[in-house]
Short mmCIF file of C-alpha atoms and ligand atoms in Angstrom, two decimals:
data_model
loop_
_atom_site.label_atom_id
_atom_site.label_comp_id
_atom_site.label_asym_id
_atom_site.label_seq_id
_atom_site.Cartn_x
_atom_site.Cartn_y
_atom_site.Cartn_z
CA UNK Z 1 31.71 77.61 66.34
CA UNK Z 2 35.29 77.44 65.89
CA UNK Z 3 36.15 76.62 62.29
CA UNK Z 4 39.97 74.61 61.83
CA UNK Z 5 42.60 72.22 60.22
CA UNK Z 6 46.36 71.36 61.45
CA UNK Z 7 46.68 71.93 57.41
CA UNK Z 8 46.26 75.73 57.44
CA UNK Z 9 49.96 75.42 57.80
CA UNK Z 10 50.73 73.90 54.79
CA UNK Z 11 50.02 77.37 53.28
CA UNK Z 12 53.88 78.43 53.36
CA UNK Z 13 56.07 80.55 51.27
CA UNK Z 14 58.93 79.62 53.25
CA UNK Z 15 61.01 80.13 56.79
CA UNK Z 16 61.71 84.00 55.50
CA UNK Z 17 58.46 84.81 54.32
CA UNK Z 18 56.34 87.14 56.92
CA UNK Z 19 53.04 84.93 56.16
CA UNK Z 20 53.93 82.48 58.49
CA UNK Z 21 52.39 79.34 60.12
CA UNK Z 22 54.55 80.12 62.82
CA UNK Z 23 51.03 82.20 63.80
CA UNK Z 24 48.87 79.40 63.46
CA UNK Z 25 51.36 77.03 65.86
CA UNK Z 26 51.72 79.60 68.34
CA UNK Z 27 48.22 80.50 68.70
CA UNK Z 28 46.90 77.44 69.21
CA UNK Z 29 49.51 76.20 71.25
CA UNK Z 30 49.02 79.86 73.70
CA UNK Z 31 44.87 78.42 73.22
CA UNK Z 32 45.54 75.13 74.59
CA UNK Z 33 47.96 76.56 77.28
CA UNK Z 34 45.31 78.24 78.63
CA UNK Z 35 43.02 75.48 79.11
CA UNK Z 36 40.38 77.17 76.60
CA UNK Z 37 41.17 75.39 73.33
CA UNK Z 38 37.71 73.14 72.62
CA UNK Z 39 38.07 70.88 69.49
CA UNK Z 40 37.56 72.83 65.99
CA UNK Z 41 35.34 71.60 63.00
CA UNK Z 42 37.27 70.58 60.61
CA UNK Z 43 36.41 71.87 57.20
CA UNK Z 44 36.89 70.07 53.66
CA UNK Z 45 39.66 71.66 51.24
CA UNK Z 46 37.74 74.13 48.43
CA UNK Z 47 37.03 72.26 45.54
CA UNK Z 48 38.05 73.68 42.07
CA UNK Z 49 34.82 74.49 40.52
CA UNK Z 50 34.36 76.90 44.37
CA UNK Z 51 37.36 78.57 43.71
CA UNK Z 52 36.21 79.61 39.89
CA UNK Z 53 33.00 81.00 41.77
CA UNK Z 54 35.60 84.30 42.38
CA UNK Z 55 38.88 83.33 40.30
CA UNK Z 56 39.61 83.33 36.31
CA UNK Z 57 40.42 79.84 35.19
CA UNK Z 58 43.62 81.44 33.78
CA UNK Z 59 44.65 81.91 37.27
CA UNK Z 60 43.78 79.16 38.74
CA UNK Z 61 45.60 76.42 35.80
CA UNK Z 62 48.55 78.99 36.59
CA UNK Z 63 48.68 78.21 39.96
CA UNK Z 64 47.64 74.46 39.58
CA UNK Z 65 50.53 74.22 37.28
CA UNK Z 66 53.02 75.43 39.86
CA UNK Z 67 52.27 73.55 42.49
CA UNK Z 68 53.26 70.99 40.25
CA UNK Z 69 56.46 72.35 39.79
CA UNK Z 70 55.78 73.66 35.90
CA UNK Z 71 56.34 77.15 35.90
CA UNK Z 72 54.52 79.44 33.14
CA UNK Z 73 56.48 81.80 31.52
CA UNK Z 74 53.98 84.64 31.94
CA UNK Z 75 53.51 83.55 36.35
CA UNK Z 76 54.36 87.47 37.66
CA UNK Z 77 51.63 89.24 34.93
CA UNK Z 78 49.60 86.97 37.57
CA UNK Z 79 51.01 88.09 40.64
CA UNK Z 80 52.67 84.93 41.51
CA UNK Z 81 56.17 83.73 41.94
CA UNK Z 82 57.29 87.05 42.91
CA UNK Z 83 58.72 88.59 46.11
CA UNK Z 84 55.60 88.73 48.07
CA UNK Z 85 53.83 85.44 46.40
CA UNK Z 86 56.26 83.27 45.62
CA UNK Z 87 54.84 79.59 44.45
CA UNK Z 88 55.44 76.48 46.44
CA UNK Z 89 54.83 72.49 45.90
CA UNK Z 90 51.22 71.85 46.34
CA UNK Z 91 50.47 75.50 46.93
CA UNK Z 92 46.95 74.98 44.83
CA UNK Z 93 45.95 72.51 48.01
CA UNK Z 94 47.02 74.82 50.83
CA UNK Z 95 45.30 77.59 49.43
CA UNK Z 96 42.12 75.75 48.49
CA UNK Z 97 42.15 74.30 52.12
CA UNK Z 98 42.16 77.90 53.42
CA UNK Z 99 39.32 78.73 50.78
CA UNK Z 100 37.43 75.36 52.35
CA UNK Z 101 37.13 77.15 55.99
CA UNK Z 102 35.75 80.31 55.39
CA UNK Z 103 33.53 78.47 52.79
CA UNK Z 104 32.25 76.09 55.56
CA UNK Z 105 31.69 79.01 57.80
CA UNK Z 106 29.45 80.64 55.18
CA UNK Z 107 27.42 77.12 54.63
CA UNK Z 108 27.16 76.96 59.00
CA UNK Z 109 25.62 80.55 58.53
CA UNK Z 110 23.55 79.46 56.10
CA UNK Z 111 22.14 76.43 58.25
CA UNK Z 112 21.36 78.69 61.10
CA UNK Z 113 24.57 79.20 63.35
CA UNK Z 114 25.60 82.77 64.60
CA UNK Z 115 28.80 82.91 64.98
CA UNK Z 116 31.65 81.51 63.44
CA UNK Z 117 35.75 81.88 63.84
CA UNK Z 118 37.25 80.59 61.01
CA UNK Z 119 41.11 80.85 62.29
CA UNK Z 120 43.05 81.47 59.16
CA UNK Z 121 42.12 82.77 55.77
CA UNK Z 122 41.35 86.21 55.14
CA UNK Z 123 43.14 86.43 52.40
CA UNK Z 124 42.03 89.74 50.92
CA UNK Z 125 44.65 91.39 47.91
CA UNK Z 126 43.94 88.08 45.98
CA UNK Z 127 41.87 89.59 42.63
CA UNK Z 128 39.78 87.97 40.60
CA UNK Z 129 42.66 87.38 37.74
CA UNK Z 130 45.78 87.54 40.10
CA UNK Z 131 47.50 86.84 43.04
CA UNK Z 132 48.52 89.76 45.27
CA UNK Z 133 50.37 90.63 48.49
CA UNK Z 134 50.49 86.76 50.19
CA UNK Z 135 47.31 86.40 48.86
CA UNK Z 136 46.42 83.05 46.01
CA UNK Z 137 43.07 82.37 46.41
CA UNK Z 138 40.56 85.02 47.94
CA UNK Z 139 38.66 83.07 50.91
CA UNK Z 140 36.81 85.52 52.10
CA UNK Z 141 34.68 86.57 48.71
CA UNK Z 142 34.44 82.61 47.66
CA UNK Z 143 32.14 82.87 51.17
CA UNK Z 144 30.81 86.20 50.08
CA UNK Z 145 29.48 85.02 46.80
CA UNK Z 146 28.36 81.51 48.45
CA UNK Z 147 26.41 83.95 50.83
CA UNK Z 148 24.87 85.93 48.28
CA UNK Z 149 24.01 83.10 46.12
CA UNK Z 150 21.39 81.54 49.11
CA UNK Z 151 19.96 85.11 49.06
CA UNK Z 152 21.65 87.40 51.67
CA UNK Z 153 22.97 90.28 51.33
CA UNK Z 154 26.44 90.68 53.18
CA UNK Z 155 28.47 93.49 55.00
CA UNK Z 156 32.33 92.82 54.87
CA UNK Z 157 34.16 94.71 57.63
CA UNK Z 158 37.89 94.63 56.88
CA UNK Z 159 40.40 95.21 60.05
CA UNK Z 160 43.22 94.95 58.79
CA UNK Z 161 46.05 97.27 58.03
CA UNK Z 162 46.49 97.10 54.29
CA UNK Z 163 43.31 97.77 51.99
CA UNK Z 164 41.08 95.03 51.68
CA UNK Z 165 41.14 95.51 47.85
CA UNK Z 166 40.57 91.99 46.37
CA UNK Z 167 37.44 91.55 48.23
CA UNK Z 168 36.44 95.26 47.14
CA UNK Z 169 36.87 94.73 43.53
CA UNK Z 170 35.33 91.44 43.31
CA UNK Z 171 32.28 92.79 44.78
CA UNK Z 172 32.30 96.03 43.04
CA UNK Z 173 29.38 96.48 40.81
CA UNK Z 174 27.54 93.99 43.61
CA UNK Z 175 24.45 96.06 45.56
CA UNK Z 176 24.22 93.59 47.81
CA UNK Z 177 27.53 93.15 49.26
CA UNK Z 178 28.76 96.28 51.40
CA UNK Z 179 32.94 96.74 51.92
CA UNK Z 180 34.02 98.58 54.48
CA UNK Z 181 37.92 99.02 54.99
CA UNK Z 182 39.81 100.77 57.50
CA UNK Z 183 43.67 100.82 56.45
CA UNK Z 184 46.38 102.45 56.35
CA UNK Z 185 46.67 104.96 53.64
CA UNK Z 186 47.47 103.92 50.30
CA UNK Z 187 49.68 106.78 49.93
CA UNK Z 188 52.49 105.21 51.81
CA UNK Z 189 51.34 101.55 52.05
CA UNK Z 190 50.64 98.47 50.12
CA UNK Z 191 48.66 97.89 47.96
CA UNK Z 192 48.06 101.56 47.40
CA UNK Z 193 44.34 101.53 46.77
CA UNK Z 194 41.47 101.93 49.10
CA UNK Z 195 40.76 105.98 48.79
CA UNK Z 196 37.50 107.60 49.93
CA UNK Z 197 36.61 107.88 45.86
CA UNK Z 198 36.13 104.12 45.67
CA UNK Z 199 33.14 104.08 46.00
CA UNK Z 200 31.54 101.40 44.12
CA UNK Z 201 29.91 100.85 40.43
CA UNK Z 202 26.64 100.30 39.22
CA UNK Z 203 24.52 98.57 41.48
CA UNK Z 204 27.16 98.81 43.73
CA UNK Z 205 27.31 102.42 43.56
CA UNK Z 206 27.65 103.78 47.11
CA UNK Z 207 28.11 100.69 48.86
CA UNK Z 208 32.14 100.52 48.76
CA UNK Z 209 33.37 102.20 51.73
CA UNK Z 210 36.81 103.27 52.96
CA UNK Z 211 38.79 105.00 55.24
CA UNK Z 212 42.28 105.24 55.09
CA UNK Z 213 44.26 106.77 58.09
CA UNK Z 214 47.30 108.67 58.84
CA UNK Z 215 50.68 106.70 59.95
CA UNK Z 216 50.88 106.76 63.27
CA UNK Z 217 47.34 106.31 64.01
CA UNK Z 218 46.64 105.49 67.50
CA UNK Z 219 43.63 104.02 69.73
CA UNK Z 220 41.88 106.98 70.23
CA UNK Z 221 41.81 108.61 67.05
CA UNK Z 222 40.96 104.85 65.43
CA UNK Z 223 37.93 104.32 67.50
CA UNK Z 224 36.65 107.53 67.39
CA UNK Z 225 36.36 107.07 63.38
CA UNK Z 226 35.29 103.76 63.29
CA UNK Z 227 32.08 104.02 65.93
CA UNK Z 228 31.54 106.68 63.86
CA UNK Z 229 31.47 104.97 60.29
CA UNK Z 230 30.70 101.20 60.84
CA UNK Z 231 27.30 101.33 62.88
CA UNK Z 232 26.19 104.70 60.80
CA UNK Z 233 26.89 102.11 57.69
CA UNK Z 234 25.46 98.73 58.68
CA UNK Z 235 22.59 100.67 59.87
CA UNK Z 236 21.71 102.21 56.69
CA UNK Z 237 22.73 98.57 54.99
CA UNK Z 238 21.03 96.54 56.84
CA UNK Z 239 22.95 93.16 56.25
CA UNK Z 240 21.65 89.93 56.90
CA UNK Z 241 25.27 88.77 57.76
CA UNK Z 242 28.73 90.26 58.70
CA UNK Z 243 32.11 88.86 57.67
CA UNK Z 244 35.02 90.43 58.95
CA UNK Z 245 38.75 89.86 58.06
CA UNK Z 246 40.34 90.45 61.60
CA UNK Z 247 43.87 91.35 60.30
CA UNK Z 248 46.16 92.15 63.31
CA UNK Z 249 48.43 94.01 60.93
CA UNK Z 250 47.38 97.41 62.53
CA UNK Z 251 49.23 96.64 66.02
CA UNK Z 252 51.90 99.03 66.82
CA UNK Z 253 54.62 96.10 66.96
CA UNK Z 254 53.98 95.46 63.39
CA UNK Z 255 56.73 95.82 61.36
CA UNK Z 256 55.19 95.95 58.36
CA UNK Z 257 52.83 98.74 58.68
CA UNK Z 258 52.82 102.29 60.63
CA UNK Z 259 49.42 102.13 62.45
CA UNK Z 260 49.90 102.31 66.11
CA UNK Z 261 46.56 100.15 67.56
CA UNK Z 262 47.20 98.34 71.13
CA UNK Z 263 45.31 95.31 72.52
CA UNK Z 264 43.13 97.54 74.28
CA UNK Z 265 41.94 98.93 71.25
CA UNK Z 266 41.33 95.24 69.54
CA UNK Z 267 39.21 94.63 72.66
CA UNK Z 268 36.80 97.22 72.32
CA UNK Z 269 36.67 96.62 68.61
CA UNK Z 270 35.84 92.68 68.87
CA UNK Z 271 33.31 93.76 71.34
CA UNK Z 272 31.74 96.36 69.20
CA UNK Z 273 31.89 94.12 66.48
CA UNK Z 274 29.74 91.15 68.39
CA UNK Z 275 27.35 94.39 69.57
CA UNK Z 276 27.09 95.66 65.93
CA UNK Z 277 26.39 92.28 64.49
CA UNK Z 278 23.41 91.93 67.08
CA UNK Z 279 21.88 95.36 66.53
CA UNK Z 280 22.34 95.13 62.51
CA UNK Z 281 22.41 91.84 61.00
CA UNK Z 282 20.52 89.91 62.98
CA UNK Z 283 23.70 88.11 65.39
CA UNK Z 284 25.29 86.68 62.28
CA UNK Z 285 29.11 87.00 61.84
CA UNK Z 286 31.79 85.26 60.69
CA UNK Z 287 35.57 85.99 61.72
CA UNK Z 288 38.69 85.65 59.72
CA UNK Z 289 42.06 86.16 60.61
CA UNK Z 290 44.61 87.84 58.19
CA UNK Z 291 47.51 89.74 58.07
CA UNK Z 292 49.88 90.65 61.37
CA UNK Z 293 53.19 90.13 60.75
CA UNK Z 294 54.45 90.96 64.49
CA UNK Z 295 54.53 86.97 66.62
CA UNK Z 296 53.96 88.97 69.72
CA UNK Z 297 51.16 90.76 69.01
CA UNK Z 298 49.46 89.00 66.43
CA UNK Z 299 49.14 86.20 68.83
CA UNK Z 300 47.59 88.15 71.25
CA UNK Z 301 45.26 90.08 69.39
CA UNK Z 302 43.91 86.74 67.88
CA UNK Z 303 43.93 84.86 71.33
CA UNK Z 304 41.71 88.22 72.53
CA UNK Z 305 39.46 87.47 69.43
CA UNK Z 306 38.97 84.12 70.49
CA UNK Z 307 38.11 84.87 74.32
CA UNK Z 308 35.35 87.89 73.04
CA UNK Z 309 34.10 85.28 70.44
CA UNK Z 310 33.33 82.68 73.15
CA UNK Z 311 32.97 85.32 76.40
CA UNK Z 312 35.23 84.04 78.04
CA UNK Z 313 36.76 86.11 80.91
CA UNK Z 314 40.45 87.54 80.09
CA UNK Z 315 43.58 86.23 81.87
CA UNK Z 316 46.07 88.85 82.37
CA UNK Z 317 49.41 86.59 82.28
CA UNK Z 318 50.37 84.30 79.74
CA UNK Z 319 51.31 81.03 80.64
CA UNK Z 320 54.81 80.58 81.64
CA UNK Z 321 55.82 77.14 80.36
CA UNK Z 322 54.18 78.41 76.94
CA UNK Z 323 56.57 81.81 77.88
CA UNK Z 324 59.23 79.91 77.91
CA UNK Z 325 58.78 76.90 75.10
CA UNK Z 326 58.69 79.98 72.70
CA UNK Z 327 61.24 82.45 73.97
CA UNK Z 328 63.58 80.03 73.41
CA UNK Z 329 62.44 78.49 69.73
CA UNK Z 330 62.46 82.27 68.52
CA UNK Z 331 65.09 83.44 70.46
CA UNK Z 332 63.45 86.77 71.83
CA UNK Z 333 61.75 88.23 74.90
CA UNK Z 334 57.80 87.80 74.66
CA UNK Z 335 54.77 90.13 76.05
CA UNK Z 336 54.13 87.85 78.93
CA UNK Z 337 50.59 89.63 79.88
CA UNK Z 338 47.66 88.95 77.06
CA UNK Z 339 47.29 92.71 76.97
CA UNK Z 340 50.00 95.43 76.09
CA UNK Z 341 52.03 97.08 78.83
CA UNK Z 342 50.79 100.74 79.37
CA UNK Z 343 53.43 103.17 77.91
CA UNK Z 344 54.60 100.11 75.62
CA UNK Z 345 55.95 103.36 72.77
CA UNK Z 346 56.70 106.59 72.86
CA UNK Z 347 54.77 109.62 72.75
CA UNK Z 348 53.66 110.70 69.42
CA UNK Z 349 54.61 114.16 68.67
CA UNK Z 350 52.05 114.63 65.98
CA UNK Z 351 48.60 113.12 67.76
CA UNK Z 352 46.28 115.63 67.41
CA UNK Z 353 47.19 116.76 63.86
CA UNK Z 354 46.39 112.95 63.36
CA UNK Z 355 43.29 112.72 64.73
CA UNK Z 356 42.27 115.73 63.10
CA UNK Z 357 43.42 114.49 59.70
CA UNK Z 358 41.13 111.40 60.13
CA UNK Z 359 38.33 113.11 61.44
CA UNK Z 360 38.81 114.97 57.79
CA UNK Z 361 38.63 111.96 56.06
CA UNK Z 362 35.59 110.67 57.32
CA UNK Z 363 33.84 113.98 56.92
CA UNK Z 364 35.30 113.80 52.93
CA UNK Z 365 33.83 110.01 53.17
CA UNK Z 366 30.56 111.02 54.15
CA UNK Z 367 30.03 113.98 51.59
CA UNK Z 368 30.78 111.85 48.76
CA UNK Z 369 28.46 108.95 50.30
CA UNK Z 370 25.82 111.25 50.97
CA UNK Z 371 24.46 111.67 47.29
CA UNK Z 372 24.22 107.41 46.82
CA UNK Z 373 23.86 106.16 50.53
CA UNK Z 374 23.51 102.64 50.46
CA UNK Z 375 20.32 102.35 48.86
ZN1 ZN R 401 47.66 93.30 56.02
#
């Protein structure tokens, strides 16, 4: 089940702003190009009271107020109207609409589907008390917590780039929701969190996982570390549900970030992902999308996402008319096959150091799990 609204796009901090619905437009547009685009459910907008299930009221009359155009004095102490989140008219709405399609894809779980793409959301930096890094109202735990309420207990797999650090400190001193984050370290990257050390509080003690990784992280070196860590993990969790925040942030054309993944990897990942949700938490997953900041490969890594999702086979060109419509609106060459050219960068000088570095990491991950594991 495909979960969707022409109104994700109404979640817009402006033509300049790299959170674009430029994405959104483009993606379903490439979708229905290719003749695979089936008619979405469309989900009803958050409502208030399913937003406070995560957020402070504080935060929320904050951004209420400017949507409305009345600004508080005190809006930055809550991460809003700044650089990266600046407010917009009726951003409340947009955001609450995101909120309202991961939440629906939480209540499908619920009444017994398997699988569900929610295509948008994922809106992971936003904390409990403040808005953070594009990020106003946090989706993906408002689903979480929905989950957890009815019972389950949830594994949330987080793909993208940049820490998935709202979602981890929501959930924090929760034993029955499991983060797992692969990102980019903090030491050179927003938002600067996600070390092996966080590992969780109290009953949640053990069940906070993360791996950053080196710039300049490739394929190889990325999959080796995750089919090491994710399966090991859901294994010993034992979920009754996976959400994952498929963030296309780590593609090498990203602009925003230094990781250095190709299609190719994203493939095997989304098809790992489907296995591990099978072998672990009993076929149940729901998809988000997220960060990727690069048109051109964001758009294919999410159009790959939604061929694994349904198993569909993959087509190797892109459509030319759709080649050509958006060429000229953006006024640059596009990848014209789905996947990544081989040889599409250089050679990294540094590649085995690299891998070696991560394979560190996870070895420093494990040793500190090892004492708490999951239990
Ligand atoms: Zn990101």
């Amino acid at each position: 089940m495909v979960i969707y609204r022409e109104e994700y796009r109404l979640y817009n901090f402006g033509p300049h702003h790299p959170f674009s619905p430029v994405r959104l437009e483009m993606l379903t547009s490439l979708l229905q190009a290719l003749g695979v685009w089936k008619a979405p459910l469309s989900p009803p907008e958050a409502t208030r009271e399913e937003v406070l299930t995560v957020h402070s009221e504080r935060l929320v009359k904050r951004v209420e107020a400017a949507s409305r155009g009345e600004l508080f004095p005190d809006l930055e102490h809550y991460g809003l109207g700044t650089g990266d989140t600046p407010v917009f008219p009726g951003m409340d709405r947009a955001a609450r609409i995101l909120v309202g399609g991961t939440l629906e894809g939480a209540r499908r779980i619920l009444a017994g589907e398997k699988r569900v793409l929610q295509l948008g959301g994922g809106l992971h930096h936003a904390q409990y008390d403040r808005a953070s890094g594009f990020c106003v109202y946090n989706d993906l735990s408002v689903a979480i917590r929905h989950l957890t309420g009815a019972g389950l207990r949830v594994a949330y797999l987080d793909m993208d780039v940049h820490h998935g650090d709202g979602v981890q400190w929501i959930h924090y001193e929760e034993g029955e929701v499991l983060t797992l984050s692969l990102h980019e370290s903090g030491r050179y990257l927003f938002p600067g969190t996600g070390h092996v050390h966080e590992i969780g509080r109290g009953a949640g003690l053990g069940k906070k996982l993360n791996l950053p990784l080196e710039p300049f992280t490739e394929d190889e070196s990325y999959l080796e570390v995750f089919e090491a860590l994710v399966p090991w993990a859901l294994q010993a969790f034992r979920p009754d549900v996976l959400v994952v925040q498929a963030g296309a942030d780590a593609h090498f054309l990203d602009p925003l970030a230094d990781l250095l993944l190709t299609t190719r990897a994203y493939e095997r990942l989304f098809r790992l992902i489907l296995e591990y949700a099978e072998a672990y938490a009993g076929g149940r997953v729901l998809f988000t999308l997220g960060g990727g900041y690069s048109l051109d490969g964001t758009v294919r890594v999410w159009a790959l996402l939604y061929h694994i999702f349904h198993g569909l086979p993959l087509p190797e060109r892109l459509p030319e008319g759709w080649l050509r419509a958006w060429e000229a609106r953006l006024g640059k060459p596009l990848t014209p096959t789905l996947h990544d050219p081989e040889g599409a960068y250089p050679e990294i000088p540094r590649r085995e150091e690299i891998a070696k570095r991560n394979r560190l990491t996870l070895e420093r991950l494990t040793e500190l799990l090892a004492p708490h594991l999951l239990h």
